[in-house]
């Protein structure tokens, strides 16, 4: 049974979804992925959400990005929204973030499909000791990478 449902507003959002998939695979978290548009196929969005057994939804959309909010309207499970960049950027960002009270979407940054996956894993880890350990290890790796990067670029010039 997929733990995460990824819904794309369009096939053109696939490069962002690929970032999500990479992270979910790293954490061995199962997922399903579908394309469904809030504007072009609203019934399909409703059916996908209502018939899914996933614990967390990740909705990825650009332009007037209604998809994450519409997904949230059909479920009480957590919904993470990923705004996709375009000519304006604020259009999708504000569409995902500015939800009315009572129906929140957890918004990540523009094109941050990777962060959406990490957040989904953090939600799933609440009830999963194994995932908690893997997340802790992941954070350590991030810290080590910063130190390694610093070693590579550090310079000191004393005149
Ligand atoms: C949104 O419109 C989609 O999520 C996509 O980011 C954007 C453009 O869609 P296409 O015209 O490329 O299908 O609904």
Short mmCIF file of N, CA and C and ligand atoms in Angstrom, two decimals:
data_model
loop_
_atom_site.label_atom_id
_atom_site.label_comp_id
_atom_site.label_asym_id
_atom_site.label_seq_id
_atom_site.Cartn_x
_atom_site.Cartn_y
_atom_site.Cartn_z
N UNK A 1 0.85 -1.20 0.00
CA UNK A 1 0.00 0.00 0.00
C UNK A 1 0.89 1.26 0.00
N UNK A 2 0.73 2.16 -0.99
CA UNK A 2 1.57 3.36 -1.02
C UNK A 2 1.31 4.27 0.19
N UNK A 3 2.37 4.75 0.83
CA UNK A 3 2.22 5.62 2.00
C UNK A 3 2.01 7.08 1.59
N UNK A 4 2.54 7.43 0.38
CA UNK A 4 2.46 8.82 -0.07
C UNK A 4 1.80 8.86 -1.45
N UNK A 5 0.87 9.77 -1.61
CA UNK A 5 0.26 9.98 -2.92
C UNK A 5 0.76 11.30 -3.49
N UNK A 6 1.43 11.20 -4.65
CA UNK A 6 1.92 12.41 -5.32
C UNK A 6 0.97 12.71 -6.47
N UNK A 7 0.44 13.94 -6.48
CA UNK A 7 -0.45 14.33 -7.58
C UNK A 7 0.14 15.55 -8.28
N UNK A 8 0.27 15.43 -9.60
CA UNK A 8 0.81 16.52 -10.41
C UNK A 8 -0.32 17.20 -11.17
N UNK A 9 -0.28 18.53 -11.22
CA UNK A 9 -1.30 19.25 -11.98
C UNK A 9 -1.16 19.03 -13.48
N UNK A 10 0.05 18.69 -13.90
CA UNK A 10 0.32 18.47 -15.32
C UNK A 10 1.57 17.61 -15.46
N UNK A 11 1.69 16.92 -16.58
CA UNK A 11 2.91 16.16 -16.84
C UNK A 11 4.13 17.08 -16.87
N UNK A 12 3.89 18.36 -17.18
CA UNK A 12 5.01 19.30 -17.24
C UNK A 12 5.63 19.55 -15.86
N UNK A 13 4.94 19.10 -14.79
CA UNK A 13 5.49 19.24 -13.43
C UNK A 13 6.42 18.08 -13.05
N UNK A 14 6.63 17.17 -13.99
CA UNK A 14 7.39 15.94 -13.68
C UNK A 14 8.81 16.19 -13.14
N UNK A 15 9.55 17.17 -13.68
CA UNK A 15 10.91 17.38 -13.14
C UNK A 15 10.90 17.67 -11.63
N UNK A 16 9.88 18.33 -11.16
CA UNK A 16 9.79 18.62 -9.71
C UNK A 16 9.42 17.34 -8.96
N UNK A 17 8.51 16.56 -9.54
CA UNK A 17 8.10 15.30 -8.90
C UNK A 17 9.26 14.32 -8.83
N UNK A 18 10.14 14.38 -9.81
CA UNK A 18 11.30 13.46 -9.79
C UNK A 18 12.18 13.69 -8.57
N UNK A 19 12.25 14.95 -8.12
CA UNK A 19 13.01 15.25 -6.89
C UNK A 19 12.35 14.57 -5.70
N UNK A 20 11.02 14.60 -5.69
CA UNK A 20 10.27 13.97 -4.59
C UNK A 20 10.52 12.46 -4.57
N UNK A 21 10.44 11.86 -5.74
CA UNK A 21 10.59 10.41 -5.84
C UNK A 21 11.97 9.96 -5.40
N UNK A 22 12.99 10.74 -5.80
CA UNK A 22 14.36 10.38 -5.41
C UNK A 22 14.48 10.25 -3.90
N UNK A 23 13.92 11.24 -3.18
CA UNK A 23 14.03 11.24 -1.72
C UNK A 23 13.21 10.09 -1.12
N UNK A 24 12.00 9.91 -1.62
CA UNK A 24 11.15 8.83 -1.07
C UNK A 24 11.83 7.47 -1.27
N UNK A 25 12.48 7.31 -2.41
CA UNK A 25 13.19 6.04 -2.66
C UNK A 25 14.36 5.89 -1.69
N UNK A 26 15.06 6.99 -1.44
CA UNK A 26 16.19 6.94 -0.48
C UNK A 26 15.72 6.46 0.89
N UNK A 27 14.48 6.83 1.25
CA UNK A 27 13.95 6.43 2.56
C UNK A 27 13.11 5.15 2.49
N UNK A 28 13.09 4.54 1.30
CA UNK A 28 12.29 3.32 1.08
C UNK A 28 10.83 3.51 1.46
N UNK A 29 10.30 4.68 1.11
CA UNK A 29 8.87 4.96 1.38
C UNK A 29 8.08 4.73 0.08
N UNK A 30 7.03 3.94 0.17
CA UNK A 30 6.25 3.63 -1.03
C UNK A 30 5.37 4.82 -1.43
N UNK A 31 5.12 4.92 -2.72
CA UNK A 31 4.32 6.06 -3.21
C UNK A 31 3.54 5.64 -4.45
N UNK A 32 2.52 6.46 -4.74
CA UNK A 32 1.83 6.36 -6.03
C UNK A 32 1.88 7.75 -6.65
N UNK A 33 1.90 7.81 -7.97
CA UNK A 33 1.95 9.13 -8.62
C UNK A 33 0.94 9.19 -9.75
N UNK A 34 0.20 10.29 -9.80
CA UNK A 34 -0.81 10.48 -10.84
C UNK A 34 -0.82 11.94 -11.28
N UNK A 35 -1.33 12.15 -12.49
CA UNK A 35 -1.58 13.52 -12.96
C UNK A 35 -3.07 13.76 -12.88
N UNK A 36 -3.45 14.88 -12.25
CA UNK A 36 -4.86 15.26 -12.18
C UNK A 36 -4.90 16.77 -11.96
N UNK A 37 -5.68 17.44 -12.75
CA UNK A 37 -5.70 18.90 -12.68
C UNK A 37 -6.94 19.40 -11.95
N UNK A 38 -6.72 20.33 -11.01
CA UNK A 38 -7.86 20.91 -10.27
C UNK A 38 -8.82 21.64 -11.20
N UNK A 39 -8.27 22.18 -12.28
CA UNK A 39 -9.12 22.96 -13.20
C UNK A 39 -9.66 22.13 -14.35
N UNK A 40 -8.80 21.20 -14.87
CA UNK A 40 -9.21 20.46 -16.07
C UNK A 40 -9.92 19.15 -15.75
N UNK A 41 -9.58 18.56 -14.61
CA UNK A 41 -10.20 17.27 -14.25
C UNK A 41 -10.54 17.24 -12.75
N UNK A 42 -11.40 18.15 -12.30
CA UNK A 42 -11.70 18.20 -10.86
C UNK A 42 -12.27 16.90 -10.31
N UNK A 43 -13.09 16.21 -11.10
CA UNK A 43 -13.67 14.94 -10.62
C UNK A 43 -12.59 13.88 -10.40
N UNK A 44 -11.59 13.90 -11.28
CA UNK A 44 -10.50 12.93 -11.13
C UNK A 44 -9.70 13.21 -9.85
N UNK A 45 -9.49 14.49 -9.56
CA UNK A 45 -8.79 14.83 -8.31
C UNK A 45 -9.57 14.27 -7.12
N UNK A 46 -10.86 14.52 -7.12
CA UNK A 46 -11.71 14.05 -6.01
C UNK A 46 -11.63 12.53 -5.87
N UNK A 47 -11.75 11.82 -6.98
CA UNK A 47 -11.71 10.35 -6.94
C UNK A 47 -10.37 9.83 -6.45
N UNK A 48 -9.29 10.43 -6.96
CA UNK A 48 -7.95 9.98 -6.55
C UNK A 48 -7.77 10.14 -5.05
N UNK A 49 -8.18 11.29 -4.53
CA UNK A 49 -7.96 11.57 -3.11
C UNK A 49 -8.86 10.66 -2.26
N UNK A 50 -10.12 10.58 -2.62
CA UNK A 50 -11.06 9.81 -1.80
C UNK A 50 -10.80 8.31 -1.84
N UNK A 51 -10.21 7.83 -2.92
CA UNK A 51 -9.96 6.38 -3.03
C UNK A 51 -8.53 5.98 -2.67
N UNK A 52 -7.75 6.94 -2.18
CA UNK A 52 -6.36 6.62 -1.85
C UNK A 52 -6.23 6.16 -0.40
N UNK A 53 -5.34 5.18 -0.20
CA UNK A 53 -5.03 4.72 1.17
C UNK A 53 -3.78 5.39 1.71
N UNK A 54 -3.21 6.31 0.94
CA UNK A 54 -1.97 6.96 1.38
C UNK A 54 -2.21 7.74 2.67
N UNK A 55 -1.11 7.94 3.42
CA UNK A 55 -1.21 8.69 4.68
C UNK A 55 -0.93 10.18 4.50
N UNK A 56 -0.19 10.50 3.45
CA UNK A 56 0.19 11.89 3.18
C UNK A 56 0.05 12.15 1.68
N UNK A 57 -0.43 13.35 1.36
CA UNK A 57 -0.52 13.75 -0.05
C UNK A 57 0.52 14.82 -0.35
N UNK A 58 1.13 14.71 -1.52
CA UNK A 58 2.01 15.78 -2.02
C UNK A 58 1.41 16.23 -3.35
N UNK A 59 0.98 17.50 -3.39
CA UNK A 59 0.36 18.03 -4.61
C UNK A 59 1.29 19.07 -5.22
N UNK A 60 1.60 18.88 -6.49
CA UNK A 60 2.60 19.70 -7.18
C UNK A 60 1.91 20.44 -8.33
N UNK A 61 1.98 21.78 -8.32
CA UNK A 61 1.31 22.52 -9.38
C UNK A 61 1.89 23.91 -9.55
N UNK A 62 1.74 24.43 -10.76
CA UNK A 62 2.21 25.78 -11.05
C UNK A 62 1.07 26.68 -11.46
N UNK A 63 1.42 27.89 -11.88
CA UNK A 63 0.46 28.93 -12.30
C UNK A 63 -0.57 29.19 -11.19
N UNK A 64 -1.85 29.19 -11.53
CA UNK A 64 -2.89 29.37 -10.51
C UNK A 64 -3.08 28.02 -9.82
N UNK A 65 -2.18 27.73 -8.86
CA UNK A 65 -2.00 26.36 -8.36
C UNK A 65 -3.06 25.99 -7.31
N UNK A 66 -4.25 25.70 -7.79
CA UNK A 66 -5.36 25.35 -6.90
C UNK A 66 -5.24 23.92 -6.37
N UNK A 67 -4.43 23.10 -7.05
CA UNK A 67 -4.44 21.66 -6.78
C UNK A 67 -4.22 21.29 -5.30
N UNK A 68 -3.16 21.81 -4.65
CA UNK A 68 -2.96 21.39 -3.25
C UNK A 68 -4.17 21.71 -2.36
N UNK A 69 -4.75 22.89 -2.55
CA UNK A 69 -5.91 23.28 -1.75
C UNK A 69 -7.12 22.41 -2.04
N UNK A 70 -7.30 22.07 -3.30
CA UNK A 70 -8.45 21.23 -3.65
C UNK A 70 -8.26 19.82 -3.09
N UNK A 71 -7.01 19.32 -3.16
CA UNK A 71 -6.73 18.02 -2.55
C UNK A 71 -7.08 18.08 -1.06
N UNK A 72 -6.64 19.16 -0.40
CA UNK A 72 -6.91 19.30 1.05
C UNK A 72 -8.41 19.34 1.35
N UNK A 73 -9.18 19.85 0.40
CA UNK A 73 -10.63 19.95 0.64
C UNK A 73 -11.31 18.57 0.69
N UNK A 74 -10.63 17.56 0.12
CA UNK A 74 -11.24 16.23 0.05
C UNK A 74 -10.69 15.24 1.08
N UNK A 75 -9.79 15.71 1.98
CA UNK A 75 -9.19 14.78 2.94
C UNK A 75 -8.86 15.49 4.24
N UNK A 76 -8.80 14.73 5.33
CA UNK A 76 -8.30 15.29 6.59
C UNK A 76 -6.86 14.83 6.83
N UNK A 77 -6.27 14.15 5.86
CA UNK A 77 -4.86 13.77 5.97
C UNK A 77 -3.97 14.98 5.60
N UNK A 78 -2.69 14.95 6.05
CA UNK A 78 -1.84 16.09 5.73
C UNK A 78 -1.57 16.22 4.23
N UNK A 79 -1.61 17.46 3.75
CA UNK A 79 -1.34 17.75 2.35
C UNK A 79 -0.16 18.72 2.26
N UNK A 80 0.84 18.32 1.50
CA UNK A 80 2.01 19.17 1.28
C UNK A 80 1.91 19.71 -0.14
N UNK A 81 2.00 21.02 -0.27
CA UNK A 81 1.89 21.64 -1.59
C UNK A 81 3.23 22.12 -2.08
N UNK A 82 3.52 21.82 -3.34
CA UNK A 82 4.78 22.28 -3.95
C UNK A 82 4.43 23.24 -5.08
N UNK A 83 4.72 24.54 -4.90
CA UNK A 83 4.49 25.48 -6.00
C UNK A 83 5.59 25.31 -7.05
N UNK A 84 5.17 25.29 -8.30
CA UNK A 84 6.14 25.11 -9.40
C UNK A 84 6.46 26.48 -10.01
N UNK A 85 7.74 26.71 -10.26
CA UNK A 85 8.15 28.02 -10.78
C UNK A 85 7.72 28.20 -12.23
N UNK A 86 7.60 29.48 -12.62
CA UNK A 86 7.22 29.81 -13.99
C UNK A 86 7.66 31.21 -14.29
N UNK A 87 6.87 31.93 -15.06
CA UNK A 87 7.27 33.29 -15.43
C UNK A 87 7.17 34.24 -14.25
N UNK A 88 6.18 34.02 -13.37
CA UNK A 88 5.96 34.95 -12.26
C UNK A 88 6.45 34.43 -10.92
N UNK A 89 6.24 33.17 -10.66
CA UNK A 89 6.63 32.50 -9.40
C UNK A 89 5.71 32.82 -8.21
N UNK A 90 5.38 34.12 -8.01
CA UNK A 90 4.49 34.43 -6.89
C UNK A 90 3.10 33.86 -7.11
N UNK A 91 2.72 33.65 -8.35
CA UNK A 91 1.37 33.12 -8.63
C UNK A 91 1.16 31.77 -7.95
N UNK A 92 2.06 30.83 -8.23
CA UNK A 92 1.88 29.50 -7.65
C UNK A 92 2.18 29.49 -6.15
N UNK A 93 3.19 30.26 -5.75
CA UNK A 93 3.57 30.29 -4.34
C UNK A 93 2.39 30.76 -3.48
N UNK A 94 1.80 31.88 -3.86
CA UNK A 94 0.69 32.41 -3.06
C UNK A 94 -0.56 31.52 -3.17
N UNK A 95 -0.76 30.93 -4.33
CA UNK A 95 -1.93 30.04 -4.49
C UNK A 95 -1.85 28.85 -3.54
N UNK A 96 -0.62 28.38 -3.29
CA UNK A 96 -0.45 27.21 -2.41
C UNK A 96 -0.49 27.63 -0.94
N UNK A 97 0.15 28.77 -0.64
CA UNK A 97 0.29 29.19 0.77
C UNK A 97 -1.01 29.77 1.33
N UNK A 98 -1.69 30.58 0.55
CA UNK A 98 -2.78 31.39 1.10
C UNK A 98 -4.11 30.65 1.18
N UNK A 99 -4.12 29.62 2.03
CA UNK A 99 -5.35 28.84 2.19
C UNK A 99 -6.27 29.48 3.22
N UNK A 100 -7.57 29.35 3.05
CA UNK A 100 -8.49 29.86 4.07
C UNK A 100 -8.39 29.03 5.35
N UNK A 101 -8.81 29.64 6.47
CA UNK A 101 -8.72 28.98 7.76
C UNK A 101 -9.42 27.62 7.79
N UNK A 102 -8.77 26.66 8.47
CA UNK A 102 -9.39 25.36 8.67
C UNK A 102 -9.02 24.31 7.65
N UNK A 103 -8.46 24.74 6.52
CA UNK A 103 -8.07 23.78 5.47
C UNK A 103 -6.62 24.07 5.06
N UNK A 104 -5.68 23.72 5.95
CA UNK A 104 -4.29 24.11 5.66
C UNK A 104 -3.61 23.22 4.61
N UNK A 105 -2.64 23.84 3.94
CA UNK A 105 -1.70 23.10 3.10
C UNK A 105 -0.30 23.44 3.62
N UNK A 106 0.51 22.43 3.83
CA UNK A 106 1.89 22.66 4.27
C UNK A 106 2.72 22.98 3.03
N UNK A 107 3.04 24.25 2.85
CA UNK A 107 3.71 24.65 1.62
C UNK A 107 5.23 24.59 1.77
N UNK A 108 5.88 24.09 0.76
CA UNK A 108 7.34 24.15 0.71
C UNK A 108 7.71 25.19 -0.36
N UNK A 109 9.01 25.41 -0.53
CA UNK A 109 9.44 26.45 -1.47
C UNK A 109 9.23 26.06 -2.93
N UNK A 110 9.45 27.03 -3.80
CA UNK A 110 9.30 26.82 -5.24
C UNK A 110 10.13 25.63 -5.72
N UNK A 111 9.48 24.69 -6.35
CA UNK A 111 10.16 23.52 -6.97
C UNK A 111 10.81 22.58 -5.95
N UNK A 112 10.53 22.76 -4.65
CA UNK A 112 11.20 21.95 -3.63
C UNK A 112 10.50 20.62 -3.45
N UNK A 113 10.42 19.86 -4.52
CA UNK A 113 9.87 18.51 -4.43
C UNK A 113 10.63 17.66 -3.43
N UNK A 114 11.94 17.94 -3.29
CA UNK A 114 12.75 17.19 -2.34
C UNK A 114 12.31 17.46 -0.91
N UNK A 115 12.11 18.74 -0.58
CA UNK A 115 11.68 19.06 0.78
C UNK A 115 10.29 18.52 1.09
N UNK A 116 9.43 18.49 0.08
CA UNK A 116 8.09 17.92 0.30
C UNK A 116 8.21 16.46 0.72
N UNK A 117 9.14 15.76 0.09
CA UNK A 117 9.34 14.35 0.44
C UNK A 117 9.89 14.21 1.84
N UNK A 118 10.86 15.05 2.20
CA UNK A 118 11.43 14.97 3.55
C UNK A 118 10.35 15.25 4.59
N UNK A 119 9.53 16.25 4.33
CA UNK A 119 8.44 16.57 5.26
C UNK A 119 7.45 15.40 5.38
N UNK A 120 7.16 14.77 4.25
CA UNK A 120 6.27 13.60 4.28
C UNK A 120 6.89 12.48 5.12
N UNK A 121 8.19 12.28 4.95
CA UNK A 121 8.86 11.24 5.73
C UNK A 121 8.82 11.59 7.21
N UNK A 122 8.99 12.87 7.53
CA UNK A 122 8.94 13.29 8.95
C UNK A 122 7.55 13.02 9.54
N UNK A 123 6.53 13.24 8.75
CA UNK A 123 5.16 12.96 9.23
C UNK A 123 5.00 11.46 9.47
N UNK A 124 5.45 10.66 8.51
CA UNK A 124 5.32 9.20 8.64
C UNK A 124 6.18 8.67 9.78
N UNK A 125 7.29 9.36 10.08
CA UNK A 125 8.21 8.89 11.12
C UNK A 125 7.63 9.02 12.52
N UNK A 126 6.59 9.82 12.68
CA UNK A 126 5.99 10.01 14.01
C UNK A 126 5.62 8.65 14.61
N UNK A 127 5.13 7.75 13.78
CA UNK A 127 4.75 6.44 14.29
C UNK A 127 5.65 5.32 13.79
N UNK A 128 6.91 5.65 13.49
CA UNK A 128 7.77 4.64 12.87
C UNK A 128 9.23 4.83 13.32
N UNK A 129 9.65 4.00 14.28
CA UNK A 129 10.99 4.12 14.85
C UNK A 129 12.09 4.00 13.82
N UNK A 130 11.91 3.09 12.84
CA UNK A 130 12.93 2.88 11.81
C UNK A 130 13.14 4.15 10.99
N UNK A 131 12.03 4.77 10.59
CA UNK A 131 12.14 6.01 9.80
C UNK A 131 12.77 7.12 10.62
N UNK A 132 12.46 7.16 11.93
CA UNK A 132 13.07 8.17 12.81
C UNK A 132 14.59 8.04 12.78
N UNK A 133 15.07 6.80 12.90
CA UNK A 133 16.53 6.58 12.89
C UNK A 133 17.13 7.02 11.56
N UNK A 134 16.45 6.66 10.46
CA UNK A 134 16.98 7.03 9.14
C UNK A 134 17.01 8.54 8.97
N UNK A 135 15.99 9.22 9.50
CA UNK A 135 15.96 10.69 9.40
C UNK A 135 17.09 11.31 10.20
N UNK A 136 17.35 10.75 11.37
CA UNK A 136 18.44 11.27 12.21
C UNK A 136 19.77 11.13 11.48
N UNK A 137 19.94 9.98 10.83
CA UNK A 137 21.16 9.73 10.06
C UNK A 137 21.27 10.72 8.89
N UNK A 138 20.13 10.97 8.24
CA UNK A 138 20.07 11.90 7.11
C UNK A 138 20.52 13.30 7.54
N UNK A 139 20.04 13.74 8.71
CA UNK A 139 20.45 15.06 9.22
C UNK A 139 21.96 15.10 9.48
N UNK A 140 22.50 14.01 10.02
CA UNK A 140 23.94 13.95 10.28
C UNK A 140 24.71 14.09 8.98
N UNK A 141 24.24 13.38 7.94
CA UNK A 141 24.91 13.44 6.64
C UNK A 141 24.90 14.87 6.09
N UNK A 142 23.76 15.57 6.31
CA UNK A 142 23.66 16.96 5.83
C UNK A 142 24.71 17.83 6.52
N UNK A 143 24.84 17.64 7.84
CA UNK A 143 25.81 18.43 8.60
C UNK A 143 27.22 18.12 8.13
N UNK A 144 27.50 16.84 7.92
CA UNK A 144 28.85 16.45 7.47
C UNK A 144 29.17 17.07 6.10
N UNK A 145 28.14 17.14 5.24
CA UNK A 145 28.35 17.71 3.90
C UNK A 145 28.72 19.19 4.01
N UNK A 146 28.07 19.91 4.91
CA UNK A 146 28.39 21.33 5.08
C UNK A 146 29.85 21.49 5.50
N UNK A 147 30.28 20.65 6.45
CA UNK A 147 31.66 20.74 6.92
C UNK A 147 32.65 20.40 5.81
N UNK A 148 32.30 19.37 5.02
CA UNK A 148 33.17 18.97 3.90
C UNK A 148 33.24 20.09 2.87
N UNK A 149 32.08 20.67 2.55
CA UNK A 149 32.04 21.78 1.58
C UNK A 149 32.91 22.94 2.07
N UNK A 150 32.79 23.19 3.38
CA UNK A 150 33.57 24.30 3.94
C UNK A 150 35.07 24.04 3.80
N UNK A 151 35.46 22.80 4.08
CA UNK A 151 36.88 22.45 3.94
C UNK A 151 37.36 22.71 2.51
N UNK A 152 36.47 22.41 1.55
CA UNK A 152 36.84 22.55 0.13
C UNK A 152 36.98 24.00 -0.30
N UNK A 153 36.16 24.88 0.28
CA UNK A 153 36.17 26.27 -0.22
C UNK A 153 36.85 27.25 0.72
N UNK A 154 37.16 26.81 1.94
CA UNK A 154 37.73 27.75 2.92
C UNK A 154 39.03 28.36 2.43
N UNK A 155 39.15 29.62 2.67
CA UNK A 155 40.38 30.32 2.34
C UNK A 155 40.69 31.31 3.46
N UNK A 156 41.91 31.64 3.59
CA UNK A 156 42.26 32.66 4.56
C UNK A 156 43.36 33.50 3.95
N UNK A 157 43.13 34.76 3.87
CA UNK A 157 44.14 35.64 3.26
C UNK A 157 44.57 36.68 4.29
N UNK A 158 45.80 36.61 4.71
CA UNK A 158 46.31 37.60 5.66
C UNK A 158 47.35 38.46 4.94
N UNK A 159 47.06 39.72 4.84
CA UNK A 159 47.97 40.60 4.09
C UNK A 159 48.98 41.27 5.01
C1 LIG B 1 -0.72 23.89 -13.73
O1 LIG B 1 -0.43 24.62 -14.85
C2 LIG B 1 0.17 22.70 -13.79
O2 LIG B 1 0.42 22.22 -12.50
C3 LIG B 1 1.42 23.21 -14.47
O3 LIG B 1 2.40 23.61 -13.52
C4 LIG B 1 0.92 24.44 -15.19
C5 LIG B 1 1.06 24.33 -16.68
O4 LIG B 1 0.40 23.16 -17.14
P1 LIG B 1 0.51 22.73 -18.65
O5 LIG B 1 -0.14 23.82 -19.45
O6 LIG B 1 1.99 22.57 -18.94
O7 LIG B 1 -0.23 21.41 -18.74
O8 LIG B 1 -2.05 23.52 -13.70
#
